Amino acid sequence: MEFNDLAAQYRHLKKEIDEGIAQVIEGCHFISGPQVEQLEQELCQFTGRKYCVSTSNGTDALRMPLMAMGVGPGDAVFVPAFTFYATAEVVSLCGATPVFVDSDEATFNMSPASLEEQIARVKREGKLSPRGVVAVDLFGLPADYPAISAICQREGLFLMEDGAQGFGGRIGEQEACSFGDVSATSFFPAKALGCYGDGGAVFTDDEEMCRTLQSIRVHGKGSFKYENVRVGLNARLDTLQAAVLLPKLHAFPKENEHRRWAAARYAERLSGRFQLQQEPEGYYSSFGYYTILTGGPEERERLQDALKARGIPTMVYYPCPLHLQKVYLPFGYRRGDLPVCESLAGRVLSLPMHGYITEEEIGQVYDALLNG
Ligand SMILES: *Cc1c(COP(=O)(O)O)cnc(C)c1O
């Protein structure tokens, strides 16, 4: 059994993907080919955002809006501690300081109450100026944008959505990657919408932000490539990756429905035994990852071993919250500072989940979990 069966997906989409790749090779337009612009347009349609700027990876997609907004030394940017490192790393790369926020126990996403506490603490200490918030759609579930954007408006902070895991989720009718001032996503192969290498995209409704991002993407270009008006990056999405993503985007709604069906099947059997990530009323997760809470590190290890013995792969996203990572030791955080995410890190276990998982495979997983 595969954790995320990319080979099964390829078997279903082989004809369209192979044709798309062949077209790029025949056209020889490997950088900024027509497929890139087509993908950007279709991603706008999907998310409901006005502008999409595709990028070389999700980390650059997060970093570029911070560069565009001039985030730098002395700025505090509030990020969840329970996420992939890139969310905070891009803040550090800009010379600003990530300030870590605890998780909500039910959704595993950024806790608005903890965000308010951390903003108040930074203001009280007076060393950094609060600049913005990066909220993460963990495992496919959109963060609490209604509450977080209200806090950002009151405090005059920008809000960026890290939708690297969020694509395909929604709150009511509003799609993930359309929340806040600007959103970023990743097309890393293991994400719900992944390409065959690295890729990403930024979304915004702000035309000026879009123009600045397009400039940053190509070495801070001005009116043409050899006029340089700012320090930028080489952060373009390859045409080949756009050609892989187009058929995958067309198949995405069906795969998304399949993941939601699989999540419901898991929940039916597992909810009595394990705490699950809760979708609040009106929230829809894309279930890029299906994550349960075990009793603790020992039980988790025992279950992982039992599943592994039956050929079932599992993952721990993430074993250590960011405020306790070695890189941030100089910040002086201690165990107990953000108790909810510390507890989650010791208990989470992610199960096989993808757009082609079968009823039989789901049955094998919950049998192993309930009897293992
Ligand atoms: C994957 C991921 C990223 C980084 O994306 P890359 O394409 O690997 O650079 C950032 N944030 C989160 C939450 C992610 O899961």
Coordinates of C-alpha atoms and ligand atoms in Angstrom, one line a residue:
M1 CA 0.0 0.0 0.0
E2 CA 1.2 3.6 -0.8
F3 CA 0.8 6.6 1.5
N4 CA 0.1 8.7 -1.5
D5 CA -0.3 6.6 -4.6
L6 CA 1.2 8.8 -7.4
A7 CA 1.5 5.7 -9.7
A8 CA -2.2 5.0 -9.5
Q9 CA -2.9 8.7 -10.4
Y10 CA -0.5 8.5 -13.3
R11 CA -2.2 5.3 -14.6
H12 CA -5.5 7.3 -14.7
L13 CA -4.1 10.4 -16.3
K14 CA -1.3 8.9 -18.4
K15 CA -2.6 9.9 -21.8
E16 CA -3.2 13.6 -21.0
I17 CA 0.1 13.9 -19.0
D18 CA 2.2 12.2 -21.7
E19 CA 0.6 14.3 -24.4
G20 CA 1.2 17.5 -22.4
I21 CA 4.9 16.7 -21.8
A22 CA 5.4 15.8 -25.4
Q23 CA 3.9 19.1 -26.5
V24 CA 6.3 21.1 -24.4
I25 CA 9.3 19.2 -25.7
E26 CA 8.2 19.6 -29.3
G27 CA 7.5 23.3 -28.7
C28 CA 10.9 23.9 -27.0
H29 CA 9.4 26.7 -24.9
F30 CA 10.7 25.4 -21.6
I31 CA 10.6 28.7 -19.6
S32 CA 7.4 30.8 -19.5
G33 CA 5.7 28.7 -22.2
P34 CA 2.0 29.1 -23.0
Q35 CA 1.1 26.3 -20.6
V36 CA 2.3 28.4 -17.7
E37 CA -0.2 31.2 -18.4
Q38 CA -3.0 28.8 -19.1
L39 CA -2.4 27.2 -15.7
E40 CA -2.3 30.5 -14.0
Q41 CA -5.7 31.4 -15.6
E42 CA -7.3 28.1 -14.6
L43 CA -5.9 28.4 -11.1
C44 CA -7.6 31.8 -10.8
Q45 CA -10.9 30.3 -12.0
F46 CA -10.6 27.5 -9.5
T47 CA -9.8 29.6 -6.4
G48 CA -11.8 32.7 -7.4
R49 CA -8.7 34.9 -7.0
K50 CA -8.1 37.7 -9.5
Y51 CA -4.3 37.1 -10.0
C52 CA -2.1 34.0 -9.9
V53 CA 1.7 34.1 -10.1
S54 CA 3.1 30.6 -10.5
T55 CA 6.5 30.0 -8.9
S56 CA 9.4 27.5 -8.7
N57 CA 8.2 26.1 -5.4
G58 CA 5.9 26.7 -2.4
T59 CA 8.7 28.2 -0.3
D60 CA 9.4 30.9 -2.9
A61 CA 5.6 31.5 -3.2
L62 CA 5.6 32.3 0.6
R63 CA 8.8 34.3 0.5
M64 CA 7.9 36.6 -2.5
P65 CA 4.9 38.3 -0.9
L66 CA 7.0 39.1 2.2
M67 CA 9.7 40.6 -0.1
A68 CA 7.0 42.5 -2.0
M69 CA 5.7 44.0 1.3
G70 CA 9.2 44.9 2.4
V71 CA 9.1 42.7 5.5
G72 CA 12.5 42.9 7.2
P73 CA 14.5 43.4 10.4
G74 CA 12.5 44.5 13.4
D75 CA 9.3 43.1 12.1
A76 CA 7.4 40.4 14.0
V77 CA 5.4 37.9 11.8
F78 CA 3.1 35.6 13.7
V79 CA 3.1 32.0 12.4
P80 CA 1.8 28.7 13.9
A81 CA 4.4 26.6 15.6
F82 CA 2.8 23.4 14.3
T83 CA 3.6 23.5 10.6
F84 CA 6.3 22.7 8.1
Y85 CA 9.4 24.7 8.7
A86 CA 9.1 26.7 5.5
T87 CA 6.3 28.8 6.9
A88 CA 8.7 30.3 9.5
E89 CA 11.9 30.0 7.5
V90 CA 10.7 32.5 4.9
V91 CA 10.2 35.1 7.7
S92 CA 13.7 34.5 8.9
L93 CA 15.1 34.7 5.3
C94 CA 13.6 38.2 5.1
G95 CA 15.5 39.2 8.3
A96 CA 12.2 39.5 10.2
T97 CA 11.4 37.5 13.4
P98 CA 8.8 34.6 13.4
V99 CA 6.7 34.7 16.5
F100 CA 5.2 31.3 17.3
V101 CA 1.5 30.8 18.0
D102 CA -0.1 27.8 19.6
S103 CA -2.7 25.5 18.0
D104 CA -6.4 25.0 18.4
E105 CA -7.0 21.6 20.0
A106 CA -9.8 20.5 17.7
T107 CA -8.7 21.8 14.3
F108 CA -4.9 21.7 14.9
N109 CA -4.7 25.1 13.1
M110 CA -3.6 28.5 14.5
S111 CA -5.5 29.4 17.7
P112 CA -6.9 32.9 17.4
A113 CA -6.8 33.3 21.2
S114 CA -3.1 32.4 21.2
L115 CA -2.5 34.8 18.3
E116 CA -4.0 37.6 20.4
E117 CA -1.8 36.7 23.4
Q118 CA 1.3 36.7 21.3
I119 CA 0.5 40.0 19.6
A120 CA -0.1 41.5 23.1
R121 CA 3.2 40.1 24.4
V122 CA 5.2 41.5 21.4
K123 CA 3.6 44.9 21.9
R124 CA 4.3 44.8 25.7
E125 CA 7.9 43.9 25.2
G126 CA 8.3 46.7 22.6
K127 CA 11.3 45.2 20.8
L128 CA 9.6 44.2 17.5
S129 CA 6.8 45.8 15.6
P130 CA 4.0 43.5 14.7
R131 CA 3.7 43.3 10.9
G132 CA 1.7 40.4 9.8
V133 CA 0.3 36.9 10.2
V134 CA 0.9 33.7 8.2
A135 CA -1.9 31.2 8.8
V136 CA -1.6 27.6 7.6
D137 CA -4.3 25.3 6.2
L138 CA -2.9 22.3 8.0
F139 CA -3.6 18.9 6.4
G140 CA -6.1 20.6 4.0
L141 CA -8.3 22.3 6.5
P142 CA -8.6 26.1 6.1
A143 CA -7.5 28.1 9.2
D144 CA -10.0 30.2 11.1
Y145 CA -9.9 33.1 8.7
P146 CA -13.0 34.9 10.0
A147 CA -11.4 35.3 13.4
I148 CA -7.8 35.8 12.3
S149 CA -8.6 38.4 9.6
A150 CA -10.7 40.3 12.2
I151 CA -7.6 40.4 14.5
C152 CA -5.4 41.5 11.6
Q153 CA -7.7 44.3 10.6
R154 CA -8.0 45.5 14.2
E155 CA -4.2 45.4 14.6
G156 CA -3.3 46.7 11.2
L157 CA -1.4 43.5 10.2
F158 CA -1.2 41.8 6.8
L159 CA -2.6 38.3 6.5
M160 CA -1.0 35.7 4.3
E161 CA -2.5 32.2 3.8
D162 CA 0.0 29.4 3.6
G163 CA -2.2 27.1 1.5
A164 CA 0.6 24.7 0.6
Q165 CA -1.6 21.9 2.1
G166 CA -4.9 23.8 1.6
F167 CA -5.6 23.7 -2.1
G168 CA -9.2 22.3 -2.6
G169 CA -10.4 23.1 0.9
R170 CA -13.0 25.8 1.5
I171 CA -15.1 27.8 4.1
G172 CA -18.7 28.0 2.9
E173 CA -18.3 28.8 -0.8
Q174 CA -14.9 30.5 -0.5
E175 CA -12.0 28.4 -1.8
A176 CA -8.7 27.9 -0.1
C177 CA -5.9 30.1 -1.5
S178 CA -8.3 33.0 -1.6
F179 CA -8.1 34.1 2.0
G180 CA -6.2 37.1 3.4
D181 CA -4.3 39.7 1.4
V182 CA -2.2 37.1 -0.4
S183 CA -2.1 33.3 -0.5
A184 CA 0.7 30.8 -1.4
T185 CA 0.5 27.1 -2.4
S186 CA 2.9 24.3 -3.2
F187 CA 2.9 21.8 -6.0
F188 CA 5.5 19.5 -4.4
P189 CA 4.6 16.0 -5.6
A190 CA 3.2 14.9 -2.2
K191 CA 0.6 17.7 -2.0
A192 CA -3.0 17.2 -3.0
L193 CA -2.2 19.0 -6.3
G194 CA 1.4 18.1 -7.0
C195 CA 3.6 18.2 -10.1
Y196 CA 6.6 16.1 -11.1
G197 CA 9.2 18.2 -9.3
D198 CA 9.0 21.5 -7.5
G199 CA 6.4 24.1 -8.1
G200 CA 4.2 26.6 -6.4
A201 CA 1.9 29.6 -6.9
V202 CA 0.9 32.9 -5.2
F203 CA -2.6 34.3 -5.4
T204 CA -3.9 37.8 -4.7
D205 CA -6.7 40.2 -5.7
D206 CA -4.3 43.2 -5.6
E207 CA -3.0 44.2 -9.0
E208 CA 0.0 46.1 -7.7
M209 CA 1.0 43.1 -5.5
C210 CA 0.7 40.9 -8.6
R211 CA 3.0 43.2 -10.7
T212 CA 5.6 43.3 -7.9
L213 CA 5.5 39.5 -7.6
Q214 CA 6.0 39.1 -11.4
S215 CA 9.0 41.4 -11.1
I216 CA 10.5 39.5 -8.2
R217 CA 10.0 36.2 -10.0
V218 CA 12.4 37.3 -12.8
H219 CA 15.3 39.0 -11.0
G220 CA 13.4 42.1 -10.1
K221 CA 12.8 43.0 -13.7
G222 CA 11.3 46.4 -14.8
S223 CA 9.6 46.9 -18.1
F224 CA 11.8 44.1 -19.6
K225 CA 14.2 41.4 -18.5
Y226 CA 17.4 43.5 -18.7
E227 CA 16.0 46.4 -16.7
N228 CA 16.4 45.6 -13.0
V229 CA 14.4 47.7 -10.5
R230 CA 14.7 45.6 -7.3
V231 CA 16.4 42.6 -5.9
G232 CA 14.5 39.5 -6.9
L233 CA 14.8 35.8 -7.5
N234 CA 14.8 33.3 -10.2
A235 CA 11.5 31.7 -9.2
R236 CA 9.6 30.7 -12.3
L237 CA 7.6 27.5 -12.7
D238 CA 8.9 25.3 -15.5
T239 CA 6.7 24.9 -18.6
L240 CA 7.0 21.1 -18.2
Q241 CA 5.5 21.3 -14.6
A242 CA 2.6 23.5 -15.9
A243 CA 1.9 20.8 -18.5
V244 CA 1.8 18.1 -15.8
L245 CA -0.4 20.3 -13.6
L246 CA -3.1 21.1 -16.2
P247 CA -4.5 17.5 -16.5
K248 CA -4.0 17.0 -12.7
L249 CA -6.0 20.2 -12.1
H250 CA -8.8 19.0 -14.4
A251 CA -8.9 15.7 -12.4
F252 CA -8.7 17.5 -9.1
P253 CA -12.4 18.0 -8.2
K254 CA -13.1 14.3 -8.6
E255 CA -10.0 13.3 -6.6
N256 CA -10.9 15.8 -3.9
E257 CA -14.4 14.2 -3.6
H258 CA -12.8 10.8 -3.4
R259 CA -10.5 12.0 -0.6
R260 CA -13.5 13.4 1.3
W261 CA -15.3 10.1 0.8
A262 CA -12.3 8.2 2.1
A263 CA -12.0 10.6 5.1
A264 CA -15.7 9.9 6.0
R265 CA -15.0 6.1 5.8
Y266 CA -12.0 6.5 8.1
A267 CA -14.0 8.7 10.5
E268 CA -16.9 6.2 10.7
R269 CA -14.6 3.5 12.0
L270 CA -12.0 5.5 14.0
S271 CA -13.9 8.3 15.7
G272 CA -14.9 6.2 18.7
R273 CA -11.3 5.2 19.3
F274 CA -9.2 8.2 18.3
Q275 CA -9.5 12.0 18.3
L276 CA -9.7 13.2 14.7
Q277 CA -9.0 16.7 13.1
Q278 CA -12.4 18.4 13.4
E279 CA -13.9 20.4 10.5
P280 CA -15.9 23.2 12.1
E281 CA -19.4 23.9 10.8
G282 CA -19.2 25.1 7.2
Y283 CA -15.5 24.2 6.8
Y284 CA -14.4 21.6 4.1
S285 CA -11.0 20.0 4.3
S286 CA -9.3 18.7 1.1
F287 CA -7.8 16.0 3.3
G288 CA -4.4 16.2 1.6
Y289 CA -3.3 14.3 4.8
Y290 CA -5.6 12.3 7.0
T291 CA -4.4 12.7 10.6
I292 CA -5.5 11.0 13.8
L293 CA -4.4 11.7 17.4
T294 CA -3.0 8.7 19.3
G295 CA -2.6 8.6 23.1
G296 CA 1.1 9.6 23.0
P297 CA 4.5 8.8 21.5
E298 CA 4.6 5.2 22.9
E299 CA 1.2 4.3 21.6
R300 CA 2.0 6.0 18.3
E301 CA 5.2 4.1 17.8
R302 CA 3.5 0.8 18.6
L303 CA 0.7 1.5 16.1
Q304 CA 3.2 2.6 13.4
D305 CA 5.1 -0.6 13.9
A306 CA 1.9 -2.7 13.8
L307 CA 0.8 -1.0 10.5
K308 CA 4.3 -1.3 9.0
A309 CA 4.3 -5.0 9.7
R310 CA 1.2 -5.2 7.5
G311 CA 2.8 -3.2 4.8
I312 CA 0.9 0.1 5.7
P313 CA 3.0 3.3 5.6
T314 CA 2.3 6.1 8.0
M315 CA 3.9 9.5 8.6
V316 CA 4.3 11.9 11.6
Y317 CA 3.6 15.5 10.5
Y318 CA 5.3 17.0 12.6
P319 CA 7.3 15.4 15.4
C320 CA 8.7 18.7 16.8
P321 CA 6.9 22.1 16.8
L322 CA 9.0 25.0 15.4
H323 CA 9.5 26.9 18.6
L324 CA 11.5 23.9 19.9
Q325 CA 13.6 23.3 16.8
K326 CA 17.3 23.7 17.1
V327 CA 17.4 26.7 14.6
Y328 CA 15.1 28.7 17.0
L329 CA 16.9 27.8 20.2
P330 CA 18.4 31.3 20.4
F331 CA 14.9 32.7 20.8
G332 CA 14.7 31.1 24.2
Y333 CA 11.4 29.2 24.0
R334 CA 10.9 26.4 26.4
R335 CA 8.9 23.2 26.5
G336 CA 5.5 24.2 27.9
D337 CA 5.4 27.6 26.2
L338 CA 2.9 26.4 23.6
P339 CA 1.3 23.4 25.3
V340 CA -1.3 22.4 22.7
C341 CA 1.0 22.1 19.7
E342 CA 3.6 20.3 21.9
S343 CA 1.0 17.7 22.8
L344 CA -0.2 17.4 19.1
A345 CA 3.4 16.8 18.0
G346 CA 3.7 13.9 20.4
R347 CA 0.4 12.3 19.2
V348 CA -0.3 12.9 15.5
L349 CA -0.3 10.1 13.0
S350 CA -1.1 10.5 9.3
L351 CA -2.6 7.6 7.5
P352 CA -2.6 6.6 3.8
M353 CA -4.8 9.1 1.8
H354 CA -5.1 10.0 -1.9
G355 CA -7.5 10.4 -4.7
Y356 CA -7.4 6.7 -5.7
I357 CA -7.4 4.9 -2.3
T358 CA -9.8 1.9 -2.3
E359 CA -12.5 0.8 0.2
E360 CA -10.4 -2.4 0.7
E361 CA -7.2 -0.4 1.6
I362 CA -9.1 1.9 4.0
G363 CA -10.5 -1.3 5.6
Q364 CA -7.0 -2.7 6.0
V365 CA -5.8 0.5 7.7
Y366 CA -8.6 0.7 10.3
D367 CA -8.4 -3.1 10.9
A368 CA -4.7 -2.7 11.7
L369 CA -5.3 0.4 13.9
L370 CA -8.2 -1.1 15.9
N371 CA -6.5 -4.5 16.3
G372 CA -2.9 -3.6 16.1
Ligands
LIG1 C1 5.1 21.9 1.6 C2 4.9 23.1 2.4 C3 5.6 24.3 2.2 C4 6.7 24.4 1.2 O1 6.5 24.1 -0.1 P1 7.7 23.6 -1.1 O2 7.0 23.5 -2.4 O3 8.2 22.3 -0.6 O4 8.7 24.7 -1.0 C5 5.3 25.4 3.0 N1 4.3 25.3 3.9 C6 3.7 24.2 4.2 C7 2.6 24.2 5.3 C8 3.9 23.0 3.5 O5 3.3 21.9 3.8

